[in-house]
Structures are given as structure tokens and as C-alpha cells.
Short mmCIF file of C-alpha atoms in Angstrom, two decimals:
data_model
loop_
_atom_site.label_atom_id
_atom_site.label_comp_id
_atom_site.label_asym_id
_atom_site.label_seq_id
_atom_site.Cartn_x
_atom_site.Cartn_y
_atom_site.Cartn_z
CA MET A 1 0.00 0.00 0.00
CA GLY A 2 1.45 3.39 -1.02
CA PHE A 3 1.91 6.42 1.20
CA TRP A 4 -1.16 8.27 -0.12
CA GLN A 5 -3.58 5.37 0.25
CA ASN A 6 -6.50 6.54 2.44
CA LYS A 7 -4.71 9.76 3.45
CA LYS A 8 -7.16 12.61 4.08
CA VAL A 9 -6.00 15.56 1.98
CA PHE A 10 -7.61 19.01 1.99
CA VAL A 11 -6.95 20.89 -1.28
CA THR A 12 -7.88 24.53 -1.76
CA GLY A 13 -8.23 25.70 -5.34
CA HIS A 14 -9.06 22.18 -6.54
CA THR A 15 -11.32 23.44 -9.36
CA GLY A 16 -8.49 25.29 -11.13
CA PHE A 17 -6.05 24.03 -13.73
CA LYS A 18 -3.31 22.87 -11.35
CA GLY A 19 -5.86 21.88 -8.72
CA SER A 20 -7.73 19.60 -11.13
CA TRP A 21 -4.54 17.79 -12.17
CA LEU A 22 -3.51 17.42 -8.50
CA THR A 23 -6.94 16.16 -7.44
CA LEU A 24 -6.99 13.53 -10.18
CA TRP A 25 -3.46 12.40 -9.26
CA LEU A 26 -4.31 12.15 -5.55
CA LEU A 27 -7.41 10.09 -6.37
CA LYS A 28 -5.26 7.81 -8.55
CA LEU A 29 -2.88 7.37 -5.60
CA GLY A 30 -5.77 6.35 -3.34
CA ALA A 31 -6.14 9.50 -1.24
CA GLU A 32 -9.41 10.84 0.15
CA VAL A 33 -9.63 14.39 -1.21
CA HIS A 34 -11.64 17.25 0.28
CA GLY A 35 -11.72 20.20 -2.11
CA TYR A 36 -12.54 23.83 -1.30
CA ALA A 37 -12.67 26.43 -4.09
CA LEU A 38 -14.76 28.74 -6.20
CA GLU A 39 -16.52 27.45 -9.30
CA PRO A 40 -14.09 26.53 -12.10
CA PRO A 41 -12.61 29.78 -13.39
CA THR A 42 -13.03 29.01 -17.11
CA GLU A 43 -15.44 27.41 -19.54
CA PRO A 44 -14.55 24.83 -20.64
CA SER A 45 -12.82 23.67 -17.47
CA LEU A 46 -10.52 20.74 -16.82
CA PHE A 47 -12.35 20.13 -13.52
CA ASN A 48 -15.65 19.42 -15.29
CA LEU A 49 -14.08 17.55 -18.20
CA LEU A 50 -12.46 15.16 -15.72
CA GLY A 51 -15.81 14.50 -14.06
CA LEU A 52 -14.54 15.85 -10.74
CA ASN A 53 -17.81 17.76 -10.29
CA SER A 54 -19.58 14.45 -9.63
CA PRO A 55 -19.64 13.21 -5.99
CA SER A 56 -17.70 10.06 -5.14
CA PRO A 57 -16.66 8.23 -1.95
CA GLN A 58 -13.07 9.46 -2.48
CA LEU A 59 -13.86 13.09 -3.31
CA SER A 60 -15.92 15.81 -1.63
CA SER A 61 -16.10 19.26 -3.16
CA GLN A 62 -17.22 22.49 -1.51
CA ILE A 63 -17.75 25.57 -3.68
CA ALA A 64 -16.82 28.47 -1.41
CA ASP A 65 -14.51 31.49 -1.11
CA ILE A 66 -11.10 31.33 0.59
CA ARG A 67 -11.88 34.82 1.93
CA ASP A 68 -14.81 33.39 3.93
CA SER A 69 -12.88 32.48 7.08
CA SER A 70 -15.89 30.94 8.84
CA ALA A 71 -16.82 28.66 5.94
CA LEU A 72 -13.19 27.61 5.50
CA ALA A 73 -12.73 26.82 9.19
CA THR A 74 -15.93 24.76 9.21
CA ALA A 75 -14.86 22.85 6.09
CA ILE A 76 -11.48 21.95 7.58
CA GLN A 77 -13.04 20.91 10.89
CA GLN A 78 -15.52 18.66 9.10
CA ALA A 79 -12.86 17.09 6.89
CA GLN A 80 -10.32 16.52 9.68
CA PRO A 81 -7.49 16.25 7.11
CA GLU A 82 -3.98 15.02 7.78
CA ILE A 83 -2.44 17.00 4.91
CA VAL A 84 -3.40 20.41 3.48
CA ILE A 85 -2.25 21.69 0.08
CA HIS A 86 -3.20 25.35 -0.35
CA MET A 87 -3.46 26.45 -3.98
CA ALA A 88 -6.49 28.79 -4.02
CA ALA A 89 -5.30 32.09 -5.49
CA GLN A 90 -5.79 34.91 -7.95
CA PRO A 91 -3.01 33.56 -10.20
CA LEU A 92 -2.59 36.06 -13.05
CA VAL A 93 -0.17 38.99 -13.21
CA ARG A 94 -2.20 40.99 -15.71
CA ASP A 95 -5.45 40.50 -13.78
CA SER A 96 -3.72 41.75 -10.65
CA TYR A 97 -3.28 45.15 -12.29
CA LEU A 98 -7.05 45.28 -12.87
CA ILE A 99 -8.20 43.88 -9.50
CA PRO A 100 -5.42 44.64 -6.99
CA VAL A 101 -7.68 44.67 -3.90
CA ASP A 102 -9.14 41.25 -4.72
CA THR A 103 -5.67 39.94 -5.51
CA TYR A 104 -4.31 40.97 -2.11
CA ALA A 105 -7.43 39.79 -0.27
CA ILE A 106 -7.34 36.35 -1.88
CA ASN A 107 -3.59 35.73 -1.90
CA ILE A 108 -2.71 37.20 1.50
CA MET A 109 -5.81 37.00 3.69
CA GLY A 110 -6.72 33.69 2.06
CA THR A 111 -3.43 32.33 3.39
CA VAL A 112 -4.12 33.82 6.83
CA ASN A 113 -7.61 32.27 6.90
CA MET A 114 -6.22 28.90 5.91
CA LEU A 115 -3.50 28.93 8.57
CA GLU A 116 -5.92 30.11 11.25
CA ALA A 117 -8.28 27.26 10.43
CA ILE A 118 -5.41 24.76 10.59
CA ARG A 119 -4.29 26.18 13.94
CA HIS A 120 -7.57 24.96 15.43
CA CYS A 121 -7.67 21.57 13.70
CA PRO A 122 -5.47 19.04 15.53
CA SER A 123 -5.72 16.36 12.81
CA VAL A 124 -3.45 18.34 10.44
CA ARG A 125 0.18 17.18 10.34
CA ALA A 126 1.56 18.66 7.11
CA VAL A 127 0.79 21.82 5.11
CA VAL A 128 2.15 23.00 1.76
CA ASN A 129 1.38 26.61 0.81
CA VAL A 130 1.83 26.97 -2.96
CA THR A 131 3.12 30.39 -4.01
CA THR A 132 5.20 31.20 -7.12
CA ASP A 133 8.68 31.92 -8.47
CA LYS A 134 7.52 35.55 -8.77
CA CYS A 135 7.54 35.93 -4.96
CA TYR A 136 11.25 36.85 -5.14
CA GLU A 137 12.54 40.39 -5.46
CA ASN A 138 13.32 40.26 -9.17
CA ARG A 139 16.73 41.71 -9.99
CA GLU A 140 16.68 40.64 -13.66
CA TRP A 141 19.93 38.74 -13.23
CA VAL A 142 20.98 35.52 -14.97
CA TRP A 143 21.26 33.34 -11.84
CA GLY A 144 18.48 31.20 -10.44
CA TYR A 145 16.86 32.47 -7.26
CA ARG A 146 17.55 30.46 -4.12
CA GLU A 147 15.09 29.93 -1.29
CA ASP A 148 16.84 32.41 1.01
CA GLU A 149 16.62 35.32 -1.47
CA PRO A 150 14.53 38.34 -0.34
CA MET A 151 10.82 38.39 -1.08
CA GLY A 152 9.53 41.18 -3.34
CA GLY A 153 7.31 41.75 -6.35
CA PHE A 154 6.82 44.57 -8.86
CA ASP A 155 3.12 43.95 -9.56
CA PRO A 156 0.21 43.22 -7.17
CA TYR A 157 0.21 39.50 -7.95
CA SER A 158 3.94 39.00 -7.34
CA SER A 159 4.02 41.12 -4.18
CA SER A 160 0.89 39.40 -2.82
CA LYS A 161 2.64 36.05 -3.17
CA GLY A 162 5.76 37.45 -1.49
CA CYS A 163 3.48 38.54 1.37
CA SER A 164 1.93 35.06 1.49
CA GLU A 165 5.44 33.68 1.97
CA LEU A 166 6.07 36.13 4.84
CA VAL A 167 2.75 35.18 6.46
CA THR A 168 3.70 31.51 6.18
CA ALA A 169 7.08 32.12 7.81
CA ALA A 170 5.48 34.15 10.62
CA TYR A 171 2.89 31.47 11.41
CA ARG A 172 5.55 28.77 11.30
CA GLN A 173 7.71 30.64 13.81
CA SER A 174 4.83 31.81 16.00
CA TYR A 175 2.59 28.76 16.13
CA PHE A 176 3.93 25.70 14.31
CA GLY A 177 7.68 25.66 14.89
CA SER A 178 9.75 23.24 16.93
CA ARG A 179 10.34 26.03 19.48
CA GLN A 180 6.64 25.88 20.41
CA PRO A 181 6.39 22.29 21.75
CA THR A 182 3.07 22.97 23.47
CA GLN A 183 1.57 24.40 20.28
CA HIS A 184 0.22 22.65 17.21
CA GLY A 185 2.73 20.14 15.81
CA VAL A 186 2.01 20.79 12.13
CA ALA A 187 4.93 20.98 9.69
CA LEU A 188 4.36 24.01 7.42
CA ALA A 189 6.28 24.65 4.18
CA SER A 190 5.90 26.77 1.05
CA ALA A 191 6.48 25.73 -2.55
CA ARG A 192 7.60 28.03 -5.37
CA ALA A 193 7.26 26.85 -8.96
CA GLY A 194 7.84 28.31 -12.40
CA ASN A 195 5.50 28.87 -15.35
CA VAL A 196 3.46 25.69 -15.66
CA ILE A 197 2.05 24.39 -18.92
CA GLY A 198 -0.18 21.44 -19.70
CA GLY A 199 -3.43 20.30 -21.20
CA GLY A 200 -6.61 21.83 -19.84
CA ASP A 201 -5.45 25.37 -19.09
CA TRP A 202 -7.90 27.90 -20.55
CA ALA A 203 -6.79 30.97 -18.58
CA THR A 204 -6.74 34.30 -20.40
CA ASP A 205 -3.54 36.30 -20.88
CA ARG A 206 -1.39 33.23 -20.30
CA LEU A 207 0.99 32.26 -23.08
CA VAL A 208 0.31 28.59 -23.80
CA PRO A 209 -3.50 28.79 -23.41
CA ASP A 210 -3.49 31.80 -25.77
CA ILE A 211 -1.41 29.79 -28.26
CA VAL A 212 -3.70 26.76 -27.97
CA ARG A 213 -6.83 28.86 -28.55
CA ALA A 214 -5.29 30.38 -31.67
CA LEU A 215 -4.19 26.98 -32.99
CA LEU A 216 -7.64 25.44 -32.43
CA ASN A 217 -9.25 28.41 -34.19
CA LYS A 218 -6.68 28.22 -37.01
CA GLU A 219 -5.59 31.80 -36.33
CA PRO A 220 -2.06 33.28 -36.12
CA VAL A 221 -0.72 33.30 -32.57
CA SER A 222 -0.17 36.80 -31.09
CA ILE A 223 2.62 37.32 -28.54
CA ARG A 224 3.55 40.47 -26.65
CA ASN A 225 6.91 39.80 -24.91
CA PRO A 226 8.92 37.57 -27.27
CA HIS A 227 12.21 37.97 -25.38
CA ALA A 228 10.90 37.33 -21.85
CA VAL A 229 12.57 34.25 -20.33
CA ARG A 230 10.67 31.97 -17.94
CA PRO A 231 11.33 28.61 -16.22
CA TRP A 232 8.77 26.61 -18.23
CA GLN A 233 7.68 23.22 -16.90
CA HIS A 234 4.86 20.74 -17.35
CA VAL A 235 2.23 21.00 -14.62
CA LEU A 236 3.07 17.50 -13.33
CA GLU A 237 6.59 18.65 -12.41
CA PRO A 238 5.68 21.06 -9.57
CA LEU A 239 2.77 18.84 -8.52
CA SER A 240 5.21 15.97 -8.03
CA GLY A 241 7.27 18.38 -5.92
CA TYR A 242 4.28 19.30 -3.75
CA LEU A 243 3.47 15.63 -3.19
CA CYS A 244 7.10 14.81 -2.39
CA LEU A 245 7.35 17.75 0.02
CA ALA A 246 4.04 16.91 1.74
CA ARG A 247 5.23 13.35 2.33
CA HIS A 248 8.52 14.54 3.84
CA LEU A 249 6.65 16.96 6.10
CA TYR A 250 4.28 14.20 7.21
CA GLU A 251 7.03 11.67 7.87
CA HIS A 252 9.81 13.94 9.20
CA GLY A 253 8.00 16.98 10.60
CA THR A 254 9.58 20.40 10.97
CA ALA A 255 12.95 19.31 9.54
CA PHE A 256 11.48 20.16 6.13
CA ALA A 257 9.26 23.08 7.19
CA GLU A 258 10.71 25.85 5.03
CA GLY A 259 10.53 27.29 1.51
CA TRP A 260 11.25 25.08 -1.54
CA ASN A 261 11.82 25.74 -5.25
CA PHE A 262 10.45 23.32 -7.86
CA GLY A 263 11.61 24.46 -11.27
CA PRO A 264 12.88 22.95 -14.51
CA ALA A 265 16.44 22.27 -15.58
CA ASP A 266 18.44 25.39 -16.42
CA ASP A 267 18.29 24.60 -20.14
CA ASP A 268 14.49 24.84 -20.03
CA ALA A 269 14.43 28.53 -19.14
CA LYS A 270 13.50 29.72 -22.63
CA PRO A 271 12.22 32.95 -24.21
CA VAL A 272 8.57 33.28 -25.20
CA ALA A 273 9.42 33.33 -28.92
CA TRP A 274 11.13 29.91 -28.63
CA ILE A 275 8.03 28.41 -26.99
CA VAL A 276 5.67 29.77 -29.65
CA ASP A 277 7.89 28.70 -32.53
CA HIS A 278 8.30 25.18 -31.11
CA LEU A 279 4.57 24.75 -30.45
CA CYS A 280 3.69 25.92 -33.95
CA LYS A 281 6.10 23.39 -35.46
CA LEU A 282 4.71 20.57 -33.30
CA TRP A 283 1.16 21.50 -34.25
CA GLY A 284 1.85 21.65 -37.98
CA ASN A 285 -0.86 22.79 -40.42
CA SER A 286 1.11 25.97 -41.24
CA ALA A 287 0.63 27.43 -37.75
CA SER A 288 2.27 30.85 -37.39
CA TYR A 289 2.64 33.75 -34.98
CA THR A 290 2.90 37.55 -34.92
CA ILE A 291 4.38 39.97 -32.36
CA VAL A 292 1.96 42.54 -30.94
CA SER A 293 3.59 45.94 -30.41
CA GLY A 294 2.42 48.65 -28.00
CA ASP A 295 2.41 49.29 -24.27
CA HIS A 296 1.82 46.36 -21.94
CA PRO A 297 1.84 46.11 -18.14
CA HIS A 298 5.29 45.44 -16.68
CA GLU A 299 6.36 41.81 -16.53
CA ALA A 300 9.78 40.50 -15.54
CA GLN A 301 12.04 39.81 -18.52
CA TYR A 302 14.21 37.14 -16.89
CA LEU A 303 13.28 34.72 -14.15
CA LYS A 304 14.86 31.40 -13.15
CA LEU A 305 14.88 29.17 -10.07
CA ASP A 306 17.73 27.32 -8.38
CA CYS A 307 16.32 23.94 -7.31
CA SER A 308 19.50 22.46 -5.85
CA LYS A 309 18.00 22.19 -2.38
CA ALA A 310 15.01 20.11 -3.49
CA LYS A 311 17.29 17.84 -5.51
CA MET A 312 19.70 17.27 -2.64
CA ARG A 313 17.37 17.06 0.35
CA LEU A 314 14.08 15.80 -1.09
CA GLY A 315 15.52 13.67 -3.88
CA TRP A 316 13.20 15.51 -6.29
CA LYS A 317 14.18 16.43 -9.82
CA PRO A 318 12.34 17.29 -13.05
CA ARG A 319 11.59 14.29 -15.26
CA TRP A 320 10.32 15.83 -18.52
CA ASN A 321 12.40 18.31 -20.46
CA LEU A 322 10.69 21.24 -22.19
CA GLU A 323 10.43 19.51 -25.55
CA THR A 324 8.61 16.59 -23.93
CA ALA A 325 6.34 18.96 -22.00
CA LEU A 326 5.32 20.76 -25.18
CA GLU A 327 4.73 17.44 -26.94
CA GLN A 328 2.41 16.43 -24.09
CA VAL A 329 0.49 19.71 -24.45
CA VAL A 330 0.00 19.12 -28.18
CA THR A 331 -1.00 15.47 -27.64
CA TRP A 332 -3.55 16.51 -24.98
CA THR A 333 -4.96 19.34 -27.11
CA LYS A 334 -5.40 17.17 -30.19
CA ALA A 335 -7.14 14.52 -28.04
CA TYR A 336 -9.47 17.23 -26.75
CA SER A 337 -10.11 18.47 -30.28
CA ASN A 338 -10.96 14.90 -31.32
CA LYS A 339 -13.41 14.60 -28.37
CA GLU A 340 -11.47 11.76 -26.73
CA SER A 341 -11.83 11.00 -23.01
CA ILE A 342 -10.04 13.75 -21.09
CA ARG A 343 -9.84 11.66 -17.92
CA THR A 344 -8.15 8.88 -19.88
CA ILE A 345 -5.60 11.17 -21.55
CA CYS A 346 -4.75 12.83 -18.20
CA LEU A 347 -4.38 9.50 -16.40
CA ASN A 348 -2.20 8.21 -19.23
CA GLN A 349 0.06 11.26 -19.00
CA ILE A 350 0.30 10.89 -15.20
CA ALA A 351 1.22 7.21 -15.63
CA SER A 352 3.83 8.13 -18.25
CA TYR A 353 5.29 10.74 -15.91
CA GLU A 354 5.38 8.29 -12.98
CA ALA A 355 7.19 5.75 -15.15
CA GLN A 356 10.07 8.20 -15.56
CA ALA A 357 10.94 8.05 -11.85
#
């Protein structure tokens, strides 16, 4: 019997792109999943296509707001989880310029509400707060950011995630740390990942979903920051990191209660133009792209993570290079276009990823 068999796992943000992939993977591993999130943020949505909106003995789903502290506390008390993975967020940089107050309320106070609820739920042993590589103070340098670099953020989204990291550290030291033996014994960590890609992401103003929409509509792909470099990775890469980290927290406690980077290999930090060109070639059918000029909200031009710590101490490392990740996106999208079973294609890709261990 594997580690996750019958584990009670509380997942916030389970209706989103990453949350849907994680929920399906946890169910495959035999976990009992309790989800808490708003309605799926897009139509179509991976959550609905996977059939996760249907009740099952392994999965309960509550549609509610992370800003509702009372509802969240009640949900956690009723679930009595052993492990919490917090992913509920306003996840888009460009949206954060339009709705800064909501972005801060969701990403900062949502974290506070989650940690407060956990503080009063003695069943919880391990917590992973998922933030982002953009939580670091971006200095536009060529080196990967390490976990002890200062928090920062130019835009509301990035700074809200930096604040979420600071909240996590404060709660760990004040309530959950080894120096508080009479307090709650939960092991609390944060996880910072790069730009994730994968089948089933229909977010707006996000590169790969924008490319996929254009390809499906047989339109030229429009890009706005062709030279921006990001640490691209398939969605299963950081999710495998979250699962690995949660297991270490559960089994070894506060020895692993700190911040962790889960990014791709250095060679997979590529400019936007490279991604678009490669996807167009994989898609075929004379797919092409154009560069949109004009003023756009500020976005970092260079961002990369140093994942040495996760490799050395957790034994985690990326399994799919960028070319493979893009091939998986194209395979998934063509299966969707051909109306094949989305649950089957996702489970097959998870199995293929697991086989690379």
C-alpha cells in the first residue's frame, strides 16, 4: 500500500487548472480528497471535463470562497485532514493590475484564513502553501533564485505572493515551529514553482493557453513579450514536488518546514518566442505567430529558479524536459479536439510521468 492510500488531503483551489490535475493524481494514488474552491474559473474547465464535479466516496467538493474564514474553518473541521495543500489564489499577473484589492485579499488573507483554520484543527500534520517563483525580489539577473533570497514583487500578484510567503514564515515561527512544543505540531512549508504548462489550461492572458486557442481556431498566434525568459515546466513537475514535500513533512516533521523551489532544468528557461515557434512546429498545419507591439503592463524579462536544495534534500528532480512537456500539451490538445476521453488522456500522462521516476 502506497503512502497516499487513504490519506485525508484538503486541497484549496481544486477546481483550477493545477488543482484539477492534482486532485486527479491524488485520487489515482488512493487519497481521500476534500476540495474547497470557487466554481471553475473558465469554460470549458478541466475540472468538469475530468468529471470531478460528480460526488464520489473518495472526493468531496465544496464551492466556497477562501476569503470566507468561517466557511473555510468549518470545512477543515468537518474534513479533519492530515495534509493540506493550499493552492487557491488569484493567479494572473495581468489580472492583478485590474483587481489589486481582490488579488491581495485572496492571496494574503486567504493564506491567513487557511493557517488560522489549521491552527484549530489538531488532525493536520503537514501543510504546503503553494506560491510562485515571482515571490522573489526580481533583480533581472541571470542566476536562479535560491530559497533564502529576499521576497519582493513589482506587480500586485507578485508582491501578494511574497506577502503570502512572509505570512507563512510568521505562522511557522509563532505557532507551528519546533520552538513551540506545546503548540500545534504541524509541519508548514511553502512551494515556489515556475511557469506551468499542460493540457486543460484555458486561462486568459497566459501564453500557452493563448497559443492553444489560436491553434484550435486556425488563427495566427499573437505574442507580446517575445524575449521574456521563464522557467517553463509541465504542470506535473511542480505537482510531483508538492506531493514529495508533503510526504517529507508528514514523515519527518519540521525538519522540512521551510521554503522550496520546484523548477525545470536550467536549459528549459527559454524565451517566449522559442516556446511559440516550437509549439507551432509541433502542431503543424502551417501554424504561425505575430508579435503585438504597443504598451503592456510590466512583466519581468528574466526569471529562473535554483532547485539544488530540493534535488539534494528531497531527492526531487524534473523528469520531462521542455520539448517533452510541449509534446504532451499538443498530444492533450489534439485529443481534446478529437473529443477523446479527457480523464483517460490525463491519467495516461500521469502514468507516463510516474514511469520516468
